């Protein structure tokens, strides 16, 4: 957020600046100390919010202090100015008793807040700052259901920002190659949380690509521990009807766009295939039973199923394959991400890549989660670097 502050008194400016950074820590604050420099700045640069005191020196060379309220509208709302639409606040200790003048300012989105030692101005200023925050746009959104899935990207991206709330979503801003990316974590696991998180992210950030990274369960005979499943087609296994004869599923599926799928196949056949298993440093408990080392495949034709409940019963996964020629894995979110992306107002490329950490048999538990999260994150980063957002 880019904020202009016109204030000649250092003590007052420091107090205002400290409070702004409490509300918006990443705010960029540009200060001017006189009217002439202020007029030049708002003409040449676009600000998101303007805070100004009217009683300031005329210029750097003329330190005559006077009120500039007669020039305020003409200068700030000049249509040739890059900031002529920017919300502005007069934050002053001086009395502005002319009611008509204050009314005229409100008519052009310039509000007057009395600055005093009681601190009441802070709440009014906070409301204005929050309302003036610009919409954040990103090239890529990565959706994760768990914090451990999001943290797996640390060290894989070109930059790594702190956890912040943006437009009501739990986010972490990162840079992946030329792509401005945000990792968004749902507030819990499951189809509903994934659907709302994805829909909000699509609407508010308008990305060119949205993808999901994380861990999932595998189906015996079709996938093994640490295989990365790139979901080509996904359905919801718990949608249907319960009756006295049991559960009858209602089958709906969502498939990847052909161009996106072809791009992911290309990526999986390239360097990513060899690089995923590098630098994992597994502990003894992280190597699956019956294996001597960690290895993985990238399965780009994966058919997966999503549902709202965790499947923890051995052999239960076989019931998910009813009506499926080949089911590769299952999770709790991918179907919602695909359905939300397919229904987005703006065309958005989408895919999901999750690593198998549960085969429904002898290899169960949390010991494979760290490497599974890392493998899926590495593939997603490789796919973003390769330009999947451009497809």
Coordinates of C-alpha atoms in Angstrom, one line a residue:
X1 CA 0.0 0.0 0.0
X2 CA 1.5 3.3 -1.1
X3 CA 0.6 6.2 1.2
X4 CA 1.4 9.9 0.9
X5 CA 1.8 11.9 4.2
X6 CA 2.1 15.7 4.1
X7 CA 3.4 16.7 7.5
X8 CA 6.1 19.2 8.6
X9 CA 6.2 18.3 12.3
X10 CA 8.5 15.4 13.0
X11 CA 6.8 14.3 16.2
X12 CA 3.4 14.2 14.7
X13 CA 4.7 12.4 11.6
X14 CA 6.4 9.7 13.7
X15 CA 3.2 9.0 15.6
X16 CA 1.2 8.8 12.4
X17 CA 3.7 6.6 10.6
X18 CA 4.0 4.2 13.6
X19 CA 0.2 3.8 13.7
X20 CA -0.1 3.2 9.9
X21 CA 2.6 0.4 10.1
X22 CA 0.6 -1.2 13.0
X23 CA -2.4 -1.4 10.7
X24 CA -0.6 -2.2 7.5
X25 CA 3.0 -3.4 8.2
X26 CA 3.9 -3.6 4.5
X27 CA 2.8 0.0 3.8
X28 CA 5.2 2.3 1.9
X29 CA 5.0 5.8 3.3
X30 CA 6.2 8.8 1.3
X31 CA 6.6 12.0 3.2
X32 CA 6.5 15.6 2.1
X33 CA 7.1 18.6 4.4
X34 CA 5.8 21.5 2.3
X35 CA 2.9 22.3 0.0
X36 CA 4.9 22.6 -3.3
X37 CA 6.6 19.3 -3.0
X38 CA 3.3 17.7 -2.1
X39 CA 1.6 19.1 -5.2
X40 CA 4.4 17.8 -7.3
X41 CA 4.3 14.3 -5.8
X42 CA 0.5 13.7 -6.1
X43 CA 0.7 14.9 -9.7
X44 CA 3.5 12.5 -10.7
X45 CA 2.8 9.4 -8.6
X46 CA -0.2 7.2 -7.9
X47 CA -0.9 6.8 -4.2
X48 CA -3.5 4.6 -2.5
X49 CA -4.2 7.0 0.3
X50 CA -3.3 10.7 1.0
X51 CA -2.9 12.1 4.6
X52 CA -2.2 15.8 4.9
X53 CA -2.0 18.7 7.2
X54 CA -3.1 21.9 5.6
X55 CA -1.0 24.2 7.7
X56 CA 2.5 23.6 6.4
X57 CA 5.4 25.7 4.8
X58 CA 4.9 26.9 1.2
X59 CA 8.0 25.3 -0.2
X60 CA 11.5 24.1 0.8
X61 CA 12.9 27.5 0.1
X62 CA 10.0 29.5 1.6
X63 CA 9.3 28.3 5.2
X64 CA 6.3 30.6 5.6
X65 CA 3.7 28.4 7.4
X66 CA 0.1 29.0 6.2
X67 CA -3.2 27.2 5.6
X68 CA -3.5 25.8 2.1
X69 CA -7.2 24.8 2.3
X70 CA -8.2 27.0 -0.6
X71 CA -5.8 25.0 -2.9
X72 CA -6.6 21.6 -1.5
X73 CA -9.4 20.5 -4.0
X74 CA -7.7 22.1 -7.0
X75 CA -4.4 20.4 -6.3
X76 CA -5.6 17.0 -5.1
X77 CA -8.4 16.5 -7.5
X78 CA -6.7 17.9 -10.6
X79 CA -7.7 15.4 -13.4
X80 CA -4.1 15.6 -14.7
X81 CA -2.8 14.2 -11.4
X82 CA -2.0 10.5 -11.2
X83 CA -3.6 10.5 -7.7
X84 CA -6.7 12.5 -8.5
X85 CA -9.0 9.6 -7.6
X86 CA -7.1 8.7 -4.4
X87 CA -9.0 8.9 -1.1
X88 CA -7.6 11.7 1.0
X89 CA -7.7 12.7 4.7
X90 CA -7.1 16.1 6.3
X91 CA -5.5 15.2 9.6
X92 CA -5.2 18.5 11.4
X93 CA -4.9 20.0 14.9
X94 CA -6.4 23.3 13.6
X95 CA -10.1 24.2 13.7
X96 CA -11.9 24.0 10.4
X97 CA -15.1 25.8 11.5
X98 CA -16.3 26.6 8.0
X99 CA -19.1 23.9 7.6
X100 CA -19.5 24.5 3.8
X101 CA -15.8 24.0 3.3
X102 CA -15.8 20.6 5.1
X103 CA -18.9 19.6 3.1
X104 CA -17.2 20.4 -0.2
X105 CA -14.2 18.2 0.9
X106 CA -16.5 15.3 1.7
X107 CA -18.1 15.6 -1.8
X108 CA -14.8 14.9 -3.4
X109 CA -13.8 12.1 -1.0
X110 CA -11.5 14.2 1.2
X111 CA -12.4 13.7 4.8
X112 CA -11.5 15.8 7.8
X113 CA -10.2 14.1 11.0
X114 CA -9.3 16.2 14.1
X115 CA -5.9 15.2 15.3
X116 CA -5.5 15.5 19.1
X117 CA -3.8 13.9 22.1
X118 CA -6.8 11.8 23.0
X119 CA -6.1 9.3 20.2
X120 CA -9.7 9.2 18.9
X121 CA -8.3 9.9 15.4
X122 CA -6.7 6.5 15.3
X123 CA -9.9 4.5 14.8
X124 CA -11.2 6.8 12.1
X125 CA -7.8 6.6 10.3
X126 CA -7.8 2.8 10.6
X127 CA -11.1 2.5 8.9
X128 CA -10.0 4.7 6.1
X129 CA -6.7 2.9 5.7
X130 CA -8.4 -0.5 5.5
X131 CA -11.0 0.7 3.0
X132 CA -8.3 2.2 0.8
X133 CA -6.2 -0.9 0.6
X134 CA -5.7 -1.8 -3.1
X135 CA -6.9 -5.2 -4.4
X136 CA -4.0 -7.7 -4.5
X137 CA -3.5 -9.6 -7.8
X138 CA -1.3 -12.6 -8.3
X139 CA -0.2 -14.7 -11.3
X140 CA -0.4 -17.9 -9.4
X141 CA -2.4 -19.2 -6.4
X142 CA -1.3 -22.4 -4.6
X143 CA -3.9 -23.9 -2.3
X144 CA -2.9 -26.0 0.7
X145 CA -5.2 -27.7 3.2
X146 CA -2.5 -28.0 5.9
X147 CA 0.2 -25.7 7.3
X148 CA 2.8 -28.5 6.8
X149 CA 1.9 -28.5 3.0
X150 CA 2.4 -24.8 2.8
X151 CA 5.7 -24.8 4.7
X152 CA 7.2 -27.4 2.3
X153 CA 7.6 -24.6 -0.2
X154 CA 10.1 -22.8 2.0
X155 CA 13.5 -22.9 0.3
X156 CA 12.0 -23.8 -3.1
X157 CA 10.8 -20.3 -3.9
X158 CA 12.8 -17.2 -4.9
X159 CA 11.3 -15.2 -2.0
X160 CA 9.4 -16.2 1.2
X161 CA 7.0 -13.8 2.9
X162 CA 5.4 -14.0 6.3
X163 CA 2.0 -15.4 7.0
X164 CA -0.5 -12.5 6.5
X165 CA -4.3 -12.2 6.1
X166 CA -5.2 -10.8 2.6
X167 CA -8.8 -10.3 1.8
X168 CA -9.8 -12.6 4.6
X169 CA -7.5 -15.5 3.5
X170 CA -4.5 -16.9 5.2
X171 CA -1.7 -16.2 2.8
X172 CA 2.0 -16.2 2.2
X173 CA 3.4 -14.2 -0.7
X174 CA 6.3 -15.8 -2.6
X175 CA 8.0 -15.3 -5.9
X176 CA 8.6 -18.3 -8.3
X177 CA 10.6 -17.2 -11.3
X178 CA 8.8 -14.3 -13.0
X179 CA 5.5 -15.3 -11.3
X180 CA 4.0 -13.4 -8.4
X181 CA 2.6 -16.2 -6.3
X182 CA 0.5 -16.6 -3.2
X183 CA 0.2 -19.7 -1.1
X184 CA -3.3 -19.8 0.4
X185 CA -4.0 -22.1 3.3
X186 CA -7.6 -23.3 3.9
X187 CA -8.8 -22.8 7.5
X188 CA -9.4 -26.6 7.7
X189 CA -9.4 -29.8 5.7
X190 CA -12.3 -30.9 3.6
X191 CA -14.3 -30.2 0.5
X192 CA -16.3 -27.2 1.9
X193 CA -13.2 -25.3 3.1
X194 CA -11.3 -26.0 -0.1
X195 CA -14.3 -24.8 -2.2
X196 CA -14.7 -21.6 -0.4
X197 CA -11.0 -20.9 -0.2
X198 CA -10.5 -21.5 -3.9
X199 CA -13.6 -19.5 -4.9
X200 CA -12.5 -16.5 -2.8
X201 CA -8.9 -16.7 -4.1
X202 CA -10.1 -16.8 -7.7
X203 CA -12.4 -13.9 -7.2
X204 CA -10.1 -11.7 -5.2
X205 CA -6.7 -12.4 -6.8
X206 CA -7.7 -13.2 -10.4
X207 CA -4.7 -15.6 -11.0
X208 CA -3.8 -17.1 -14.3
X209 CA -3.1 -20.4 -12.6
X210 CA -4.5 -22.0 -9.4
X211 CA -3.1 -25.3 -8.2
X212 CA -3.2 -27.6 -5.2
X213 CA -0.2 -29.1 -3.4
X214 CA -0.1 -31.6 -0.6
X215 CA -0.5 -35.2 0.5
X216 CA -3.1 -37.9 -0.2
X217 CA -3.9 -41.6 0.1
X218 CA -3.1 -44.1 -2.6
X219 CA -4.9 -47.2 -3.9
X220 CA -3.1 -50.5 -3.6
X221 CA -1.8 -51.8 -7.0
X222 CA -2.2 -48.4 -8.6
X223 CA 0.1 -46.1 -6.6
X224 CA 2.8 -46.4 -3.9
X225 CA 4.1 -44.3 -1.1
X226 CA 5.7 -41.1 -2.4
X227 CA 4.2 -41.3 -5.9
X228 CA 3.2 -37.8 -7.0
X229 CA -0.4 -38.0 -8.4
X230 CA -1.2 -35.3 -11.0
X231 CA -4.9 -35.6 -11.1
X232 CA -6.2 -35.8 -14.7
X233 CA -9.7 -36.5 -13.6
X234 CA -11.4 -36.2 -10.2
X235 CA -14.8 -37.1 -8.7
X236 CA -16.5 -36.9 -5.3
X237 CA -16.9 -40.3 -3.8
X238 CA -19.4 -39.4 -1.0
X239 CA -21.9 -37.6 -3.2
X240 CA -25.1 -39.7 -3.6
X241 CA -28.0 -41.1 -1.7
X242 CA -28.3 -43.4 1.4
X243 CA -31.2 -45.8 1.4
X244 CA -32.2 -49.0 3.1
X245 CA -30.2 -50.9 0.6
X246 CA -27.0 -48.9 1.2
X247 CA -25.3 -46.0 -0.4
X248 CA -25.7 -45.2 -4.1
X249 CA -23.1 -42.8 -5.5
X250 CA -23.9 -39.9 -7.9
X251 CA -20.9 -39.7 -10.2
X252 CA -19.7 -36.3 -11.3
X253 CA -16.1 -35.7 -12.4
X254 CA -14.0 -32.8 -13.5
X255 CA -11.1 -33.2 -15.9
X256 CA -8.0 -31.2 -16.6
X257 CA -7.9 -28.9 -19.6
X258 CA -6.1 -30.8 -22.4
X259 CA -3.5 -28.1 -22.9
X260 CA -2.7 -28.0 -19.2
X261 CA -2.5 -31.8 -19.1
X262 CA -0.1 -31.9 -22.1
X263 CA 2.1 -29.3 -20.4
X264 CA 2.2 -31.3 -17.2
X265 CA 3.1 -34.5 -19.0
X266 CA 6.0 -32.6 -20.7
X267 CA 7.2 -31.3 -17.3
X268 CA 7.0 -34.8 -15.7
X269 CA 9.1 -36.2 -18.5
X270 CA 11.8 -33.6 -18.2
X271 CA 14.3 -32.7 -15.4
X272 CA 11.6 -32.7 -12.8
X273 CA 11.4 -36.5 -13.0
X274 CA 15.0 -36.8 -11.9
X275 CA 15.1 -33.9 -9.5
X276 CA 12.2 -34.7 -7.2
X277 CA 14.0 -37.3 -5.1
X278 CA 17.2 -35.2 -4.7
X279 CA 18.1 -33.7 -1.3
X280 CA 15.3 -35.3 0.7
X281 CA 17.6 -36.5 3.5
X282 CA 15.1 -39.2 4.8
X283 CA 15.2 -40.6 8.3
X284 CA 14.9 -44.3 8.8
X285 CA 11.2 -44.0 9.6
X286 CA 10.6 -42.1 6.4
X287 CA 11.6 -45.0 4.2
X288 CA 8.6 -47.2 3.4
X289 CA 8.7 -50.8 4.6
X290 CA 10.1 -53.1 2.0
X291 CA 12.1 -50.3 0.4
X292 CA 15.8 -49.6 0.6
X293 CA 15.5 -45.9 -0.3
X294 CA 13.0 -43.2 -1.1
X295 CA 11.8 -43.2 -4.7
X296 CA 8.8 -41.8 -6.5
X297 CA 7.0 -41.8 -9.8
X298 CA 5.1 -38.9 -11.3
X299 CA 1.7 -40.3 -12.4
X300 CA 0.2 -37.7 -14.8
X301 CA -2.9 -39.8 -15.7
X302 CA -4.0 -40.1 -12.1
X303 CA -7.7 -40.7 -11.5
X304 CA -8.5 -39.5 -8.0
X305 CA -11.5 -39.3 -5.7
X306 CA -12.3 -36.6 -3.0
X307 CA -14.6 -36.9 0.0
X308 CA -15.3 -35.0 3.2
X309 CA -14.2 -37.8 5.5
X310 CA -10.7 -39.3 6.1
X311 CA -10.5 -43.0 5.0
X312 CA -8.5 -44.8 7.7
X313 CA -9.8 -48.4 7.4
X314 CA -7.6 -50.9 5.7
X315 CA -9.2 -52.3 2.6
X316 CA -11.8 -49.5 2.5
X317 CA -10.3 -47.9 -0.5
X318 CA -11.5 -50.8 -2.7
X319 CA -15.1 -49.5 -2.3
X320 CA -14.1 -46.2 -3.9
X321 CA -13.2 -47.9 -7.2
X322 CA -16.7 -49.0 -7.9
X323 CA -17.6 -47.6 -11.4
X324 CA -14.0 -46.7 -12.0
X325 CA -11.7 -48.4 -14.4
X326 CA -8.7 -47.3 -12.5
X327 CA -8.6 -45.2 -9.3
X328 CA -5.2 -44.0 -8.4
X329 CA -5.7 -42.1 -5.1
X330 CA -8.0 -40.2 -2.9
X331 CA -8.0 -37.0 -0.8
X332 CA -10.4 -34.5 0.8
X333 CA -10.1 -31.4 -1.4
X334 CA -9.0 -31.7 -5.1
X335 CA -12.5 -32.1 -6.5
X336 CA -13.6 -28.8 -4.9
X337 CA -10.5 -27.0 -6.3
X338 CA -11.2 -28.3 -9.8
X339 CA -14.9 -27.5 -9.7
X340 CA -14.4 -24.0 -8.4
X341 CA -11.7 -23.3 -11.0
X342 CA -13.8 -24.7 -13.8
X343 CA -16.7 -22.4 -12.8
X344 CA -14.6 -19.3 -12.3
X345 CA -15.7 -16.0 -14.0
X346 CA -12.3 -15.6 -15.7
X347 CA -10.6 -18.6 -17.4
X348 CA -8.0 -20.0 -15.1
X349 CA -5.6 -22.9 -15.6
X350 CA -5.7 -25.4 -12.8
X351 CA -4.1 -28.7 -11.6
X352 CA -3.4 -30.6 -8.5
X353 CA -0.3 -32.6 -7.6
X354 CA -0.3 -34.6 -4.3
X355 CA 2.1 -37.2 -3.0
X356 CA 0.9 -40.5 -1.6
X357 CA 1.6 -40.9 2.1
X358 CA -0.9 -43.7 2.9
X359 CA -1.4 -46.9 0.9
X360 CA -4.3 -48.2 3.1
X361 CA -2.1 -51.1 4.2
X362 CA 1.1 -51.7 6.0
X363 CA 2.5 -48.2 5.3
X364 CA 0.2 -45.9 7.4
X365 CA 0.8 -43.0 9.8
X366 CA 2.3 -39.6 9.7
X367 CA 6.0 -40.6 9.2
X368 CA 5.8 -40.0 5.4
X369 CA 4.2 -36.5 5.6
X370 CA 7.3 -34.4 5.5
X371 CA 8.8 -35.9 2.4
X372 CA 5.3 -36.2 0.7
X373 CA 4.7 -32.5 1.2
X374 CA 8.1 -31.7 -0.1
X375 CA 7.8 -33.9 -3.2
X376 CA 4.4 -32.3 -4.2
X377 CA 5.8 -28.8 -3.6
X378 CA 8.8 -29.5 -5.7
X379 CA 6.7 -30.6 -8.6
X380 CA 4.3 -27.6 -8.3
X381 CA 7.3 -25.2 -8.3
X382 CA 8.7 -27.0 -11.4
X383 CA 5.4 -26.7 -13.1
X384 CA 5.1 -23.0 -12.3
X385 CA 8.7 -22.3 -13.5
X386 CA 7.9 -24.1 -16.7
X387 CA 5.1 -21.6 -17.6
X388 CA 1.9 -23.6 -16.9
X389 CA 0.2 -20.3 -16.1
X390 CA 0.8 -19.3 -19.8
X391 CA -1.1 -22.3 -21.2

